[in-house]
XYZ file of C-alpha atoms in Angstrom:
211
model
C 108.918 75.765 40.130
C 107.516 72.518 38.765
C 108.714 71.891 34.663
C 105.201 72.588 34.222
C 102.528 75.055 35.088
C 99.276 75.567 33.843
C 97.010 77.728 34.343
C 93.490 77.052 34.757
C 91.194 73.779 33.227
C 90.575 72.720 30.165
C 92.744 74.123 26.971
C 95.102 75.882 28.723
C 96.897 78.037 25.916
C 96.073 79.877 22.590
C 100.374 79.947 22.341
C 103.619 77.645 22.067
C 106.958 80.305 22.438
C 110.103 77.820 21.590
C 112.897 78.056 22.065
C 115.532 77.167 18.820
C 119.091 75.781 20.013
C 119.385 72.103 21.766
C 115.392 72.281 21.503
C 115.100 72.447 17.776
C 118.224 72.428 16.219
C 120.800 70.823 17.260
C 124.891 70.589 15.833
C 127.076 68.459 14.949
C 130.472 69.915 16.785
C 132.589 66.626 16.353
C 134.801 68.435 13.092
C 135.159 71.546 16.319
C 136.279 69.362 18.306
C 139.049 66.828 16.419
C 140.648 69.903 15.484
C 141.264 71.822 19.335
C 142.989 67.869 19.947
C 144.815 67.985 17.058
C 145.439 72.489 18.595
C 146.731 70.555 21.618
C 143.446 72.588 23.151
C 141.103 70.943 25.998
C 137.489 70.422 24.104
C 135.419 73.073 24.257
C 137.470 75.697 24.903
C 136.931 77.219 21.692
C 132.759 77.108 22.229
C 133.516 79.000 25.887
C 135.336 81.700 24.511
C 133.031 82.474 21.593
C 129.651 82.125 23.328
C 131.535 84.471 26.299
C 129.402 87.323 26.858
C 131.507 90.134 25.203
C 132.011 87.937 22.278
C 128.235 86.576 22.240
C 126.612 89.422 22.677
C 127.070 91.729 19.885
C 126.900 88.852 17.756
C 122.890 88.535 19.687
C 121.611 91.582 19.707
C 122.321 92.628 16.024
C 125.365 94.115 16.438
C 127.637 92.336 13.781
C 127.621 88.997 11.681
C 128.681 86.226 12.002
C 131.947 86.465 9.522
C 133.001 89.137 12.229
C 132.095 86.236 15.285
C 134.562 84.315 13.629
C 136.758 86.827 13.575
C 136.544 87.732 17.306
C 136.940 83.940 17.848
C 139.975 83.947 16.029
C 141.446 86.352 17.480
C 140.870 85.962 21.231
C 142.770 82.441 20.150
C 145.576 83.784 19.418
C 145.872 85.631 22.342
C 144.709 84.369 25.041
C 146.643 80.471 22.834
C 148.919 81.689 20.484
C 147.160 79.733 18.435
C 148.309 79.613 15.021
C 144.547 77.030 13.691
C 142.990 80.256 15.391
C 141.092 81.077 11.767
C 139.861 77.268 11.542
C 139.030 76.263 14.965
C 136.981 80.005 14.845
C 134.950 79.199 11.188
C 134.041 75.317 12.438
C 133.020 77.508 15.344
C 130.871 79.477 14.197
C 129.852 76.958 11.267
C 129.554 73.629 12.324
C 126.767 71.727 10.832
C 123.534 71.240 11.868
C 119.701 69.563 11.256
C 116.657 69.899 12.679
C 115.046 67.712 15.207
C 112.651 65.780 13.604
C 110.273 64.270 16.436
C 110.136 67.828 18.049
C 109.493 69.635 14.900
C 105.956 67.217 14.231
C 104.878 67.824 18.146
C 104.872 71.460 17.190
C 103.228 71.174 13.528
C 100.810 69.067 15.314
C 100.583 71.709 17.747
C 100.224 74.343 15.265
C 97.564 72.196 13.596
C 95.499 71.611 16.317
C 94.495 75.811 16.636
C 97.649 76.842 19.004
C 99.766 80.274 17.880
C 103.316 78.729 17.849
C 105.886 82.064 18.013
C 109.848 80.850 17.821
C 111.628 83.020 20.053
C 115.143 82.355 19.855
C 118.984 84.034 20.230
C 120.258 83.892 17.299
C 122.276 85.690 14.723
C 121.170 88.301 11.616
C 121.433 84.944 9.441
C 118.643 82.944 11.256
C 116.019 83.185 8.023
C 118.910 81.265 6.007
C 119.136 78.391 8.726
C 115.536 78.139 9.031
C 115.048 77.807 4.448
C 118.523 75.520 4.879
C 116.326 72.938 7.572
C 113.344 73.620 5.515
C 111.501 75.382 8.655
C 110.260 78.892 7.018
C 107.077 77.096 7.624
C 107.105 75.587 11.058
C 106.102 78.988 12.694
C 103.278 81.772 12.795
C 105.676 84.280 13.455
C 109.871 84.301 14.552
C 110.920 86.450 17.685
C 114.949 86.767 16.891
C 116.778 88.495 19.365
C 119.357 90.292 16.548
C 116.619 91.469 14.735
C 114.616 92.481 17.654
C 117.758 94.176 19.512
C 117.268 92.345 22.423
C 117.999 88.565 23.797
C 116.336 86.219 25.547
C 116.058 86.416 29.508
C 115.474 90.118 28.900
C 111.339 90.412 29.915
C 111.649 92.963 26.905
C 111.170 89.579 24.239
C 108.912 88.085 26.026
C 106.401 91.023 25.582
C 107.441 90.768 21.921
C 106.526 87.061 21.708
C 103.161 86.983 23.700
C 102.335 90.436 20.886
C 103.491 88.641 18.081
C 101.330 84.874 19.284
C 98.669 87.230 20.311
C 98.110 85.940 23.411
C 97.966 87.109 27.142
C 101.329 86.222 28.315
C 99.136 83.234 30.733
C 97.735 81.947 27.995
C 101.541 81.492 26.277
C 103.358 77.872 26.814
C 106.968 78.399 26.996
C 109.743 76.179 26.216
C 113.618 76.436 26.617
C 116.296 74.205 27.288
C 117.989 77.388 29.533
C 116.878 77.224 32.950
C 117.278 80.870 33.603
C 114.968 81.062 30.422
C 112.187 79.475 31.669
C 112.196 81.003 34.971
C 112.367 84.907 32.902
C 108.932 83.682 31.082
C 107.538 82.103 34.341
C 107.783 85.795 35.516
C 106.448 86.922 33.427
C 103.967 85.800 33.750
C 103.584 82.304 31.157
C 103.694 78.786 31.897
C 107.019 77.359 31.805
C 108.909 74.211 30.375
C 112.467 73.546 30.677
C 113.059 71.504 27.765
C 115.434 68.012 27.944
C 113.886 65.958 25.199
C 110.577 65.933 23.211
C 108.880 64.114 26.195
C 108.778 67.697 28.648
C 106.961 69.181 25.012
C 104.347 65.986 24.360
C 103.632 66.080 27.985
C 102.956 69.715 28.271
C 100.604 69.190 24.657
C 99.104 66.658 26.100
C 95.505 68.409 25.803
C 95.421 68.171 22.757
C 95.455 65.171 22.601
């Protein structure tokens, strides 16, 4: 599969379906890394536990809150590492500061201004609206499809169907952008055009037909 497989000639898409984390939003994990060093843990230990399917999936499907997720991470740290700083680490993991990439936001705003429907399609927690407000992005997209609200997460085909319906576009008229290859491959299997995002230039290249 190529990174960009645009259907047809002329204006190939009616909608952009875009991931949030590691495409638009990026986290600063330096505080967590410092705490892990103090605790004698390898950097990334907390994240590996936090994003394991048994801890992460209930959050993404809206079955638990971010606070409950932190509790489950702290409990697992205590179980596996007898870690006295478990709650500090869990809080640092679940409350890491974040910010939006201005270059990506500018490209997406440009695409929407040019008449494309923009839908955020994200595996996210129930408090996503608060996070978007904190970044000043409540007006970025026409619609937001959040796994926690829909009860289904990428790469399940159902979430792609929901996103296309919200966009008002057939799958073959949708450009799907995500940093996770498995999610891109699932979108392509659903009939969309997939862009495996590694930086703003990937998005600019996919939308070059708007220039």
